[in-house]
Coordinates of C-alpha atoms and ligand atoms in Angstrom, one line a residue:
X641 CA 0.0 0.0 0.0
X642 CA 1.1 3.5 -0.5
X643 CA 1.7 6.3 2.6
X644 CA -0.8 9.2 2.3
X645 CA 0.9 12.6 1.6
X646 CA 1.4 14.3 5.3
X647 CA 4.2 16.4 7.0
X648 CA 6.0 12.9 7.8
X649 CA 5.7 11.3 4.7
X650 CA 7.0 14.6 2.9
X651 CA 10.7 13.0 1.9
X652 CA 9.3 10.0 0.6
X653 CA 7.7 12.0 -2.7
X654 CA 9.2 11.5 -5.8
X655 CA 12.2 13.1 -6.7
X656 CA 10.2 15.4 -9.4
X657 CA 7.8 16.4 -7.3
X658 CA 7.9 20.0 -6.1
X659 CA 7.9 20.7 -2.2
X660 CA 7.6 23.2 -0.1
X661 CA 11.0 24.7 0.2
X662 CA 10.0 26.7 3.7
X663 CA 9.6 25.6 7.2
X664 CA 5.9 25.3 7.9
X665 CA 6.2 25.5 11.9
X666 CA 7.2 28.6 11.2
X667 CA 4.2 30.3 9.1
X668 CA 1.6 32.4 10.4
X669 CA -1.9 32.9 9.4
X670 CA -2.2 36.5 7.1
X671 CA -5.2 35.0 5.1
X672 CA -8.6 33.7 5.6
X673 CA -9.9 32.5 2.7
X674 CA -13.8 31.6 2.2
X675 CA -14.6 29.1 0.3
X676 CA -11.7 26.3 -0.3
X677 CA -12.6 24.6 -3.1
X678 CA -10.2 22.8 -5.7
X679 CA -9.8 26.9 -7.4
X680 CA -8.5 28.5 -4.8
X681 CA -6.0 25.8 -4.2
X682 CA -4.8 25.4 -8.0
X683 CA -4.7 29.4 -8.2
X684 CA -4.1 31.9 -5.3
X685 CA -3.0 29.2 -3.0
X686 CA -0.2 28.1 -5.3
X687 CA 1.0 31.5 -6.1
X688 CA 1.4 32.5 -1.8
X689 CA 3.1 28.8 -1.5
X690 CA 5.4 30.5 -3.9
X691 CA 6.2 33.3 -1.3
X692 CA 6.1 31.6 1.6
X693 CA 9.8 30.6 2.0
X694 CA 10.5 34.8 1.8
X695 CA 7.7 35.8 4.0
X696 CA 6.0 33.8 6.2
X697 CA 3.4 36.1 7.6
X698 CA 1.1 35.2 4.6
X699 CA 0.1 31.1 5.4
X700 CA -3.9 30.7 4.3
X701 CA -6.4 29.2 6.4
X702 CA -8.6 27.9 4.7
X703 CA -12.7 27.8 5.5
X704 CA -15.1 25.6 3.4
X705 CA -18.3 27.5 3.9
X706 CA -20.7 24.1 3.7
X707 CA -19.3 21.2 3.2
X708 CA -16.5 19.3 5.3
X709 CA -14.9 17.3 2.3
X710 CA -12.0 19.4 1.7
X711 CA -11.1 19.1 5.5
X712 CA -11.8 16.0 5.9
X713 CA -9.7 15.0 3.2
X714 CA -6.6 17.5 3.7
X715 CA -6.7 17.5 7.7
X716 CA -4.9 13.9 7.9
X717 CA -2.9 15.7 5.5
X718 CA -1.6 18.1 7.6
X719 CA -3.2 20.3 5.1
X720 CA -0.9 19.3 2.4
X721 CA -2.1 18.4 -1.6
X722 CA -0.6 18.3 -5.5
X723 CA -1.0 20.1 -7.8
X724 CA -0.8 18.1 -11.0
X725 CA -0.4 20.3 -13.9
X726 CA -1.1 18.9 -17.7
X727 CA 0.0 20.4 -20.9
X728 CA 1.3 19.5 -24.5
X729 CA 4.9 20.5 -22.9
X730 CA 4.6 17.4 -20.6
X731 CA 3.2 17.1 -16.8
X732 CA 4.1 18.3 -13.9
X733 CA 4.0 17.9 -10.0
X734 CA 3.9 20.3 -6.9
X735 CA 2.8 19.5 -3.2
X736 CA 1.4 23.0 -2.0
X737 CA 1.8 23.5 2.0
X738 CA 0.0 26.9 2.3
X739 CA -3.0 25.8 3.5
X740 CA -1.6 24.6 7.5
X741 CA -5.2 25.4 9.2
X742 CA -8.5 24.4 7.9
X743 CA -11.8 25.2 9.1
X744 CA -15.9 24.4 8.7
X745 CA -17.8 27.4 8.9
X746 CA -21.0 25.2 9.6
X747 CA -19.4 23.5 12.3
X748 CA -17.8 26.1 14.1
X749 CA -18.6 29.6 13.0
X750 CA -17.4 31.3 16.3
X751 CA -13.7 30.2 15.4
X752 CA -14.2 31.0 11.6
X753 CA -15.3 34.9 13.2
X754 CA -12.0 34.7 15.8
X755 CA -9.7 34.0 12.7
X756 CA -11.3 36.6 10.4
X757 CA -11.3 39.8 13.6
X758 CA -7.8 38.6 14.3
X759 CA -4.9 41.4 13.7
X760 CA -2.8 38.8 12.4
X761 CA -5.3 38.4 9.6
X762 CA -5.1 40.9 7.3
X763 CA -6.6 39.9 4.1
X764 CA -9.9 38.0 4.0
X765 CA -10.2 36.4 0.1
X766 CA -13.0 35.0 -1.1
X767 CA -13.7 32.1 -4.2
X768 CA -17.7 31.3 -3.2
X769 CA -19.5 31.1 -6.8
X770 CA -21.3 33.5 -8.5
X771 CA -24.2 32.3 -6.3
X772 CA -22.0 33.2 -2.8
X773 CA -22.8 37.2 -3.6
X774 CA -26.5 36.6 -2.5
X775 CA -27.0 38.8 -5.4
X776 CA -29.4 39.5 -8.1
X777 CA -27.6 38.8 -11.3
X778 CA -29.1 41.2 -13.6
X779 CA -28.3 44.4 -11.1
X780 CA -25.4 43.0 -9.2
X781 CA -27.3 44.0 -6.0
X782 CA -27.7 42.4 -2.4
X783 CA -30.8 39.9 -3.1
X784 CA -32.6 41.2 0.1
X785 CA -35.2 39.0 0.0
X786 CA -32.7 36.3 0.3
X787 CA -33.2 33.4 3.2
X788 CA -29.5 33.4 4.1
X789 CA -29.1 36.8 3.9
X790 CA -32.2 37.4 6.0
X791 CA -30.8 34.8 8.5
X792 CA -27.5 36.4 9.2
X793 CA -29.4 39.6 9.3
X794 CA -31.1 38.3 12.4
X795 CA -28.2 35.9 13.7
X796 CA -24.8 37.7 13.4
X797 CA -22.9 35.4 15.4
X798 CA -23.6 32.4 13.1
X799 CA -23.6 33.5 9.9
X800 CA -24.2 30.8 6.9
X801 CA -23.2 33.5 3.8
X802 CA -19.3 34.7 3.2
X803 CA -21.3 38.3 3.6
X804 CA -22.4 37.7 6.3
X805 CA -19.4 36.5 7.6
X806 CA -17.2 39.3 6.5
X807 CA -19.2 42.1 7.8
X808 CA -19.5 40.2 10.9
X809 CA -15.9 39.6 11.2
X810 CA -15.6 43.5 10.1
X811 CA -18.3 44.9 12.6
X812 CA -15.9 43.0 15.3
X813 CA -12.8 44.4 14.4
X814 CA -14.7 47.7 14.1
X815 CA -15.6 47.6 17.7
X816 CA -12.1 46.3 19.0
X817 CA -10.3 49.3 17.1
X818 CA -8.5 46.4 14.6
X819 CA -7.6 48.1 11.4
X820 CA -9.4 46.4 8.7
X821 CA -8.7 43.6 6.8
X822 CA -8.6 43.4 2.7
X823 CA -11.8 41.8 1.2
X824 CA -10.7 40.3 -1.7
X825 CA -13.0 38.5 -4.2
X826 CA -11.5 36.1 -6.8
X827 CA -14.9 35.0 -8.1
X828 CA -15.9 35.0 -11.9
X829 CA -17.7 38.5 -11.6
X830 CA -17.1 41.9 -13.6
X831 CA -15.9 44.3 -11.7
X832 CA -15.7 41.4 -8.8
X833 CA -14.3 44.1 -5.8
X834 CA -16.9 46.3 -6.7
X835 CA -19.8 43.3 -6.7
X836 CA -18.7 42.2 -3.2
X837 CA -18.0 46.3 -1.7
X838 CA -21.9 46.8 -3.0
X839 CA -23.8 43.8 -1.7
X840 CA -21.3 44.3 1.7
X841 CA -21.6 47.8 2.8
X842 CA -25.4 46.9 1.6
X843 CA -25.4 44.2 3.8
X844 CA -23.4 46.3 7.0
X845 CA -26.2 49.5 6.1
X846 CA -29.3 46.8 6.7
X847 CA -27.3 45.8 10.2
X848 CA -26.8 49.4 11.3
X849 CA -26.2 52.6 9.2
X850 CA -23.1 53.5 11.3
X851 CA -21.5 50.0 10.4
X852 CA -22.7 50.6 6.7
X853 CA -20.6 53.9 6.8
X854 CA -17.3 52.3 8.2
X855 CA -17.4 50.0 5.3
X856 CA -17.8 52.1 3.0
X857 CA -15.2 54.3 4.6
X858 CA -12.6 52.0 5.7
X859 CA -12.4 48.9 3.7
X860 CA -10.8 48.1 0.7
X861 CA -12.2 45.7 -1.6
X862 CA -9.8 45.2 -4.8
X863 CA -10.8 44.0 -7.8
X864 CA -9.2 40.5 -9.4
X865 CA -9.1 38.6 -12.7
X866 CA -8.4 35.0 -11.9
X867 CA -8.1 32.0 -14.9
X868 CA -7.0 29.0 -14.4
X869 CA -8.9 25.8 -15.7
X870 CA -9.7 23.0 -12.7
X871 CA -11.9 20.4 -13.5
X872 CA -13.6 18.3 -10.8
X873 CA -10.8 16.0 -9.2
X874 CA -11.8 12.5 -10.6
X875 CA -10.7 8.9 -8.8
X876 CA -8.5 8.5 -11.9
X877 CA -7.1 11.7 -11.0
X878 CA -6.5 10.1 -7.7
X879 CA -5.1 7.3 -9.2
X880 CA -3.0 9.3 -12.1
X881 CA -1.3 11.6 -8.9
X882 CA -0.7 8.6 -6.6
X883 CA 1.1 6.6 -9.9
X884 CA 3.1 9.9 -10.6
X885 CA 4.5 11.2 -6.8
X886 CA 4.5 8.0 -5.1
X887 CA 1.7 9.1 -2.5
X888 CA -1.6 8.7 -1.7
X889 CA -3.3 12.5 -1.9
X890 CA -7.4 12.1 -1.6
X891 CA -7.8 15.3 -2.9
X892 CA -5.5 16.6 -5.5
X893 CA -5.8 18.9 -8.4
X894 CA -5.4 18.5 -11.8
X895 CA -5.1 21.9 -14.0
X896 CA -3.7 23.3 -16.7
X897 CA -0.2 24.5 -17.1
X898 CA -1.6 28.1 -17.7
X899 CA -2.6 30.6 -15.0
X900 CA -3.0 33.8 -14.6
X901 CA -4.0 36.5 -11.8
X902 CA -4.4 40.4 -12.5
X903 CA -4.8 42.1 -8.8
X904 CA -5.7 45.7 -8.5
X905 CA -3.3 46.7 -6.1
X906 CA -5.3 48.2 -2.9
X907 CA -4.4 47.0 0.1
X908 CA -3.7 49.2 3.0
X909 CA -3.0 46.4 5.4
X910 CA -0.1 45.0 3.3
X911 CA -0.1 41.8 1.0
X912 CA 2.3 39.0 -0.4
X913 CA 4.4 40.2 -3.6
X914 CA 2.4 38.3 -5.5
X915 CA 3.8 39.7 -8.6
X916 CA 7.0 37.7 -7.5
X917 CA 5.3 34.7 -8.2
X918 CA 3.7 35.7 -11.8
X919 CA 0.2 37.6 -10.7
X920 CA 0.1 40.9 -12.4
X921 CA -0.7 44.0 -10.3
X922 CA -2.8 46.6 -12.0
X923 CA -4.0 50.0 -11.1
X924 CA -7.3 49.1 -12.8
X925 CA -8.2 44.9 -13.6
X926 CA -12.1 45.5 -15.2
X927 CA -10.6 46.0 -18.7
X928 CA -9.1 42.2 -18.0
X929 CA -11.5 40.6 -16.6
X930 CA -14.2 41.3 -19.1
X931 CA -12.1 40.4 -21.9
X932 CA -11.7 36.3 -19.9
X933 CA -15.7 36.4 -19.0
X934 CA -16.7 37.6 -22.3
X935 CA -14.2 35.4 -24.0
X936 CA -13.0 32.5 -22.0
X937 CA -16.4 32.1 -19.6
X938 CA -18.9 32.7 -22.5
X939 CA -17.2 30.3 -24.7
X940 CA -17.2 27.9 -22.0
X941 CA -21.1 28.2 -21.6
X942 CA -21.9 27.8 -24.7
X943 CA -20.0 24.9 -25.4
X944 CA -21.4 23.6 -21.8
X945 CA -25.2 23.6 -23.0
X946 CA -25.1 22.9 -26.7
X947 CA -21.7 20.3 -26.1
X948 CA -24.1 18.7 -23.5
X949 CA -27.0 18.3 -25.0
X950 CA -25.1 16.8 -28.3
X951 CA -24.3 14.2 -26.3
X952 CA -20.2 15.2 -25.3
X953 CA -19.2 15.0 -22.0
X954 CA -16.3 17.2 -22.1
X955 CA -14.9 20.9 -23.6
X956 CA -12.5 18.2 -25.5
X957 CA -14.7 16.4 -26.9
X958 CA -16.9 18.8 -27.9
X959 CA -14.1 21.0 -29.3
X960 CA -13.1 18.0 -31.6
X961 CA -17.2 17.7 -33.0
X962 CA -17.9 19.3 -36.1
X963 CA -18.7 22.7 -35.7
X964 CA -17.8 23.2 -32.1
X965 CA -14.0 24.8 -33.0
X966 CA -15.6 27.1 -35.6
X967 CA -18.7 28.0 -33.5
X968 CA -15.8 29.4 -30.5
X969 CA -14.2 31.4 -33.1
X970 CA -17.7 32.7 -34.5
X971 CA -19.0 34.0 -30.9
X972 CA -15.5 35.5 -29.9
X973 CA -15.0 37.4 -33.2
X974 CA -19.2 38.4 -32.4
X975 CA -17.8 39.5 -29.3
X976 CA -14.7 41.4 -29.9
X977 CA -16.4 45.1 -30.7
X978 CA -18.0 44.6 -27.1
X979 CA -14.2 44.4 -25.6
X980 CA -12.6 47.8 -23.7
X981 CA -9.1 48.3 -24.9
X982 CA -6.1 46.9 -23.8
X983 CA -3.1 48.6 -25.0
X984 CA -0.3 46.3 -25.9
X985 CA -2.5 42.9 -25.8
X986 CA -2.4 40.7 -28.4
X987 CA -5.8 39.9 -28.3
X988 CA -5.6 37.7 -31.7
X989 CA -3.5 35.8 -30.0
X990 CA -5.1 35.6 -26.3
X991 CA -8.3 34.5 -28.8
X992 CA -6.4 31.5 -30.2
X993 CA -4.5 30.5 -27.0
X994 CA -7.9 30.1 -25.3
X995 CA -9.2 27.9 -28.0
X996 CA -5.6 25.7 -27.5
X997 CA -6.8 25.5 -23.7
X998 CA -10.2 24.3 -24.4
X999 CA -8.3 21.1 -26.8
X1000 CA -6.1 20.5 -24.1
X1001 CA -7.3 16.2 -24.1
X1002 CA -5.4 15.8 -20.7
X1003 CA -8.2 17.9 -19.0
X1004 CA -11.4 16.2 -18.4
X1005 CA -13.1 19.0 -17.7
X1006 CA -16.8 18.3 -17.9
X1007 CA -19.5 20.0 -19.6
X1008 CA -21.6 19.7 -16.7
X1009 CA -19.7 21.5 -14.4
X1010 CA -19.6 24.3 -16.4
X1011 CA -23.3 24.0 -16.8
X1012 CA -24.1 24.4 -13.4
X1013 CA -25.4 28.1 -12.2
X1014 CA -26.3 29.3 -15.5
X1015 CA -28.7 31.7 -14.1
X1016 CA -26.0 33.1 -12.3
X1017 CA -23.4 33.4 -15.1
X1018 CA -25.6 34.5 -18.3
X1019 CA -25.9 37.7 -16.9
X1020 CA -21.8 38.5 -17.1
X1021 CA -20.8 36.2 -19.3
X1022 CA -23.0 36.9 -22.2
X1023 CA -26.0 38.9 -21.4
X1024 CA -23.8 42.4 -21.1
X1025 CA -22.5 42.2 -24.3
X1026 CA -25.7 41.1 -25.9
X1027 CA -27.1 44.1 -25.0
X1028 CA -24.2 46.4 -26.2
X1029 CA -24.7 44.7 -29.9
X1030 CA -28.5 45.7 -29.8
X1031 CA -27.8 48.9 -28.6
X1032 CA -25.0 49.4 -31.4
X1033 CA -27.4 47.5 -34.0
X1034 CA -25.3 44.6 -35.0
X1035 CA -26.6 41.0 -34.9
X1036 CA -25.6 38.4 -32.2
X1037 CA -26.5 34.7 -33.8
X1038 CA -23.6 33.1 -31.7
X1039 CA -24.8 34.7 -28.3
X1040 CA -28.5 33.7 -29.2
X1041 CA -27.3 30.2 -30.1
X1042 CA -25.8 30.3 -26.6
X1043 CA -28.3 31.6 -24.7
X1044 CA -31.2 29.2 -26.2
X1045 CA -29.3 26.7 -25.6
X1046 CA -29.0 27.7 -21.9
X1047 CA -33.1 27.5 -22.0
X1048 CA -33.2 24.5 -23.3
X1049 CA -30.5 22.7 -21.0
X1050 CA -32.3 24.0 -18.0
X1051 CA -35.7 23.1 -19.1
X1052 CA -34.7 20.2 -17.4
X1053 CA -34.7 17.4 -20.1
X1054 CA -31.7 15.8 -22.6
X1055 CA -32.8 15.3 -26.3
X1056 CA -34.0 11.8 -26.0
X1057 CA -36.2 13.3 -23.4
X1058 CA -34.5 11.9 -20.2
X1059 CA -33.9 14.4 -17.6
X1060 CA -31.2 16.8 -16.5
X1061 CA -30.1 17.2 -13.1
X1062 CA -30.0 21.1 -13.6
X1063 CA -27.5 22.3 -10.7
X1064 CA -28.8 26.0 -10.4
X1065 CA -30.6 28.0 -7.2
X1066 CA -33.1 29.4 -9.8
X1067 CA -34.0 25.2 -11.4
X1068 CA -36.8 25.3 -9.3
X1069 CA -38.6 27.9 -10.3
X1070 CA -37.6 27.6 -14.0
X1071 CA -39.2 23.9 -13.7
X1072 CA -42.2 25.2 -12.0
X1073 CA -43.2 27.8 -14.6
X1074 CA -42.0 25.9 -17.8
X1075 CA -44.7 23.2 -16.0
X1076 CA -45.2 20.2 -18.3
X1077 CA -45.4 22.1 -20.6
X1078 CA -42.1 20.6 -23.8
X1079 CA -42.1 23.0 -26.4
X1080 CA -39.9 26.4 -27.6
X1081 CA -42.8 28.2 -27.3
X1082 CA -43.6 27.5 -23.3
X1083 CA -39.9 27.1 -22.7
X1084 CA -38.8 30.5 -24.1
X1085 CA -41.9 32.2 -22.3
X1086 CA -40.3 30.7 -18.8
X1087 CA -37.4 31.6 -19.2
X1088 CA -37.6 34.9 -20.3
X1089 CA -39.6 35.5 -17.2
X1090 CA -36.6 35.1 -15.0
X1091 CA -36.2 38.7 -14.2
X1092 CA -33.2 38.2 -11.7
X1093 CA -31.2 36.9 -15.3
X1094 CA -32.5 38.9 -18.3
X1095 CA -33.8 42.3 -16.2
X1096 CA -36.3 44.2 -17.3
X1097 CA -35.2 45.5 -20.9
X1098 CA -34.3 42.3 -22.9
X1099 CA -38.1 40.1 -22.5
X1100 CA -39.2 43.6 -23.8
X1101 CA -36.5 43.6 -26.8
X1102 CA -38.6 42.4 -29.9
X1103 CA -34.9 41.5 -31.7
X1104 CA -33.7 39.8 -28.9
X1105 CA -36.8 38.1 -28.3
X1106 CA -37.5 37.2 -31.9
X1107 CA -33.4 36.0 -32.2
X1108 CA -33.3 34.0 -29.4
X1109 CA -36.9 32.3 -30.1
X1110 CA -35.7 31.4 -33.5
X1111 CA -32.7 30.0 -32.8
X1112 CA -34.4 28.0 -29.7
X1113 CA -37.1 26.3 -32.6
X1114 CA -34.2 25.1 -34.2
X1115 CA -32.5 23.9 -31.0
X1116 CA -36.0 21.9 -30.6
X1117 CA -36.3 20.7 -34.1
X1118 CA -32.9 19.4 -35.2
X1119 CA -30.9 18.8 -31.8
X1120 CA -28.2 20.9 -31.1
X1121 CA -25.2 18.7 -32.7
X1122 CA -26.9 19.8 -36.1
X1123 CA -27.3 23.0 -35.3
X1124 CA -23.9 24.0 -34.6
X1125 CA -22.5 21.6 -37.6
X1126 CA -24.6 24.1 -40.1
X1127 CA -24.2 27.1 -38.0
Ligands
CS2_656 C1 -15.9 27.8 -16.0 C2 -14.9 28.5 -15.2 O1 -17.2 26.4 -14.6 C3 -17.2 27.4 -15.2 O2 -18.2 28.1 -15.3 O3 -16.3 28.6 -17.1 O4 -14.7 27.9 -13.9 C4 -13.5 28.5 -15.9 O5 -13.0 27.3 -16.0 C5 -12.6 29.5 -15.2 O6 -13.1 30.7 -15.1 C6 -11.2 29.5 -15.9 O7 -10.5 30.5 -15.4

């Protein structure tokens, strides 16, 4: 049998295998992080390890806001895990130790509160979905109606959202006279600082209007592009990591060779020199990070619903079926007058490196998981620069292919009419106004009457109504794989 990765077992890794070149005894906690999933330990997590050896102050604690799975599985590990990387250049293997302290906010949210008032702490980072906002997609604005929110409205001290927690840990520090930490969101939104400042200082103003000004006041909440591609760890990950370092890790990664991090640099408390370790600091990151969600992320969806319902089970696969490669290259080019400037970016090439990353056949990286949340990412990833093509009156086929498509996947059924498990907080009431109802007509008229995705303006948009209905027939009539082969 093989040893499980741990502190102990550390020396008996694989000669190739990356370590940790610093002493971990000797780290202390600068970062909470909210929301540890298999992201934030293939991305910002791997860029601090990086640091660590220079300055120790900046060791992550890591909180899983729900479930215990990544502590279970890392806590035997003394909090160590690999980082398999996968690439046409050839794999390779890292242990990452900068995660020594993990917590579950459900469990314990009195010691997830401790850590976050803390003076030691001094950035509190945040990689919770597009769902973890509590938001209304279509405005970008605390969802007040909300059951979470409402519930950490009314019980402070246990919160269950990562809002609720940070104004919490905030409102503490507040009345301690603890300078405040660094909220800093690393979460697929525009403008992601400015997303998590509005729905937090909305948030502190509905606890008490003097906490809502210190917020707003006092705490700085930079904005971040992220991109790296992590699929779902599989067993045969498991098994492909344990082959490879020579120990047993239940919860490794396996990414892409590619990253990239663009931080707008705000933060009065002080931070890592991430830029040390290949992040990007930026006086101003919204130019980036709508080029990746209008690019990369809306790529990714639309290959997600019309790859899925064709019958592929990952972006590889569906990048290889006919149509798929030239239907990418269709929406971006569609996309591209919708993009701010970027002075000095090669954006021809960025366009073709991302199609590269999406043929990458090491990744497994599975429709469905990029299917889940639509709801929640339409809105940035495609909805936006729909409505700067109307307004500019040039046609969208590509983004109406993709957003039928998005209709049709979360109608709830697969084109030999078996059902979807649609993973999405707004399935429920999508299934209950589409009703039994199985055809374009019934399904467009649901959707559309999602407020919280397509607002106010684009159900009342004849040309987006009459582009998207179209396209949707056709998405009924001749399956989606034929669609995109004769798009
Ligand atoms: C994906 C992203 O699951 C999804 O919705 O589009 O997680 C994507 O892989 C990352 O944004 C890449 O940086």
């Amino acid at each position: 049998m093989t040893d499980r990765l741990s502190a102990a077992t550390l020396d008996r890794l694989s000669a190739t295998v990356a370590r940790p070149g610093y002493d971990r005894a000797g780290l202390t906690l600068g970062i909470v992080h909210l929301g540890i999933g298999a992201f934030h330990r293939a991305h910002q997590a791997v860029y601090t390890d990086s640091l660590l050896a220079e300055d120790p102050g900046w060791a992550i604690a890591g909180v899983s806001l729900r479930s215990p799975g990544t502590r279970d599985a890392l806590a035997p590990q003394d909090g160590l895990y690999t980082v398999a990387t996968r690439s046409a250049a050839g794999d390779a293997f890292r242990v990452v130790g900068a995660i020594p302290k993990l917590l579950v906010a459900t469990e314990d949210p009195g010691a997830v509160l401790e850590l976050m008032a803390a003076p030691t702490t001094r950035i509190v980072s945040l990689t919770v979905t597009e769902k973890g906002y509590c938001h209304l997609p279509a405005t970008g604005t605390l969802d007040e109606a909300h059951p979470d929110i409402l519930h950490d409205l009314a019980h402070p001290a246990t919160p269950r959202t990562a809002i609720g927690f940070l104004v919490e840990a905030l409102d503490r520090r507040r009345l301690t006279g603890v300078a405040p930490f660094t909220a800093l969101s690393c979460d697929n939104l525009p403008a992601n600082g400015k997303t998590l400042a509005r729905v937090a200082i909305r948030f502190a103003e509905l606890r008490s209007p003097e906490l809502g000004a210190w917020v707003a006041a006092k705490v700085a909440f930079p904005s971040t592009m992220v991109d790296r591609i992590v699929p779902a760890t599989t067993d045969a990950d498991r098994a492909f990591v344990e082959g490879a370092t020579g120990l047993t890790d239940a919860w490794p990664i396996v990414t892409e060779a590619f990253t990239q991090w663009v931080i707008e640099d705000h933060f009065p408390g002080g931070r890592p020199a991430w830029e040390k370790a290949g992040a990007t600091m930026a006086a101003d990151v919204t130019p980036f990070e709508l080029v990746k969600l209008r690019l990369l992320n809306a790529s990714h969806s639309s290959l997600a619903y019309l790859g899925y319902l064709a019958g592929h089970e990952t972006v590889s696969d569906a990048m290889e079926a006919p149509g798929f490669s030239a239907l990418v290259e269709g929406l971006m080019e569609e996309i591209t007058p919708t993009l701010p400037a970027l002075p000095g970016f090669d954006l021809t090439a960025y366009k073709a490196e991302l199609r590269e990353r999406f043929r990458n056949p090491a990744l497994r990286h599975r429709l469905y998981q990029i299917a889940m949340d639509g709801s929640q990412k339409l809105p940035q990833r495609m909805l936006g620069a729909v409505r700067e093509l109307i307004a500019a009156g040039r046609p969208f086929p590509h983004l109406a292919l993709g957003v039928a498509a998005w209709m049709r996947y979360a109608a709830g059924f697969d084109e030999a009419g078996a059902e979807i498990v649609v993973q999405d907080p707004l399935a429920g009431v999508f299934r209950e106004r589409l009703g039994a109802a199985r055809d374009a007509g019934a399904i467009h008229e649901a959707a559309l009457s999602l407020r919280e995705v397509f607002g106010e303006d684009l159900p009342a948009s004849d040309v987006f109504v009459t582009a998207t209905r179209a396209v949707l027939d056709k998405l009924m009539a001749e399956g989606a794989g034929k669609v995109v082969a004769s798009f």
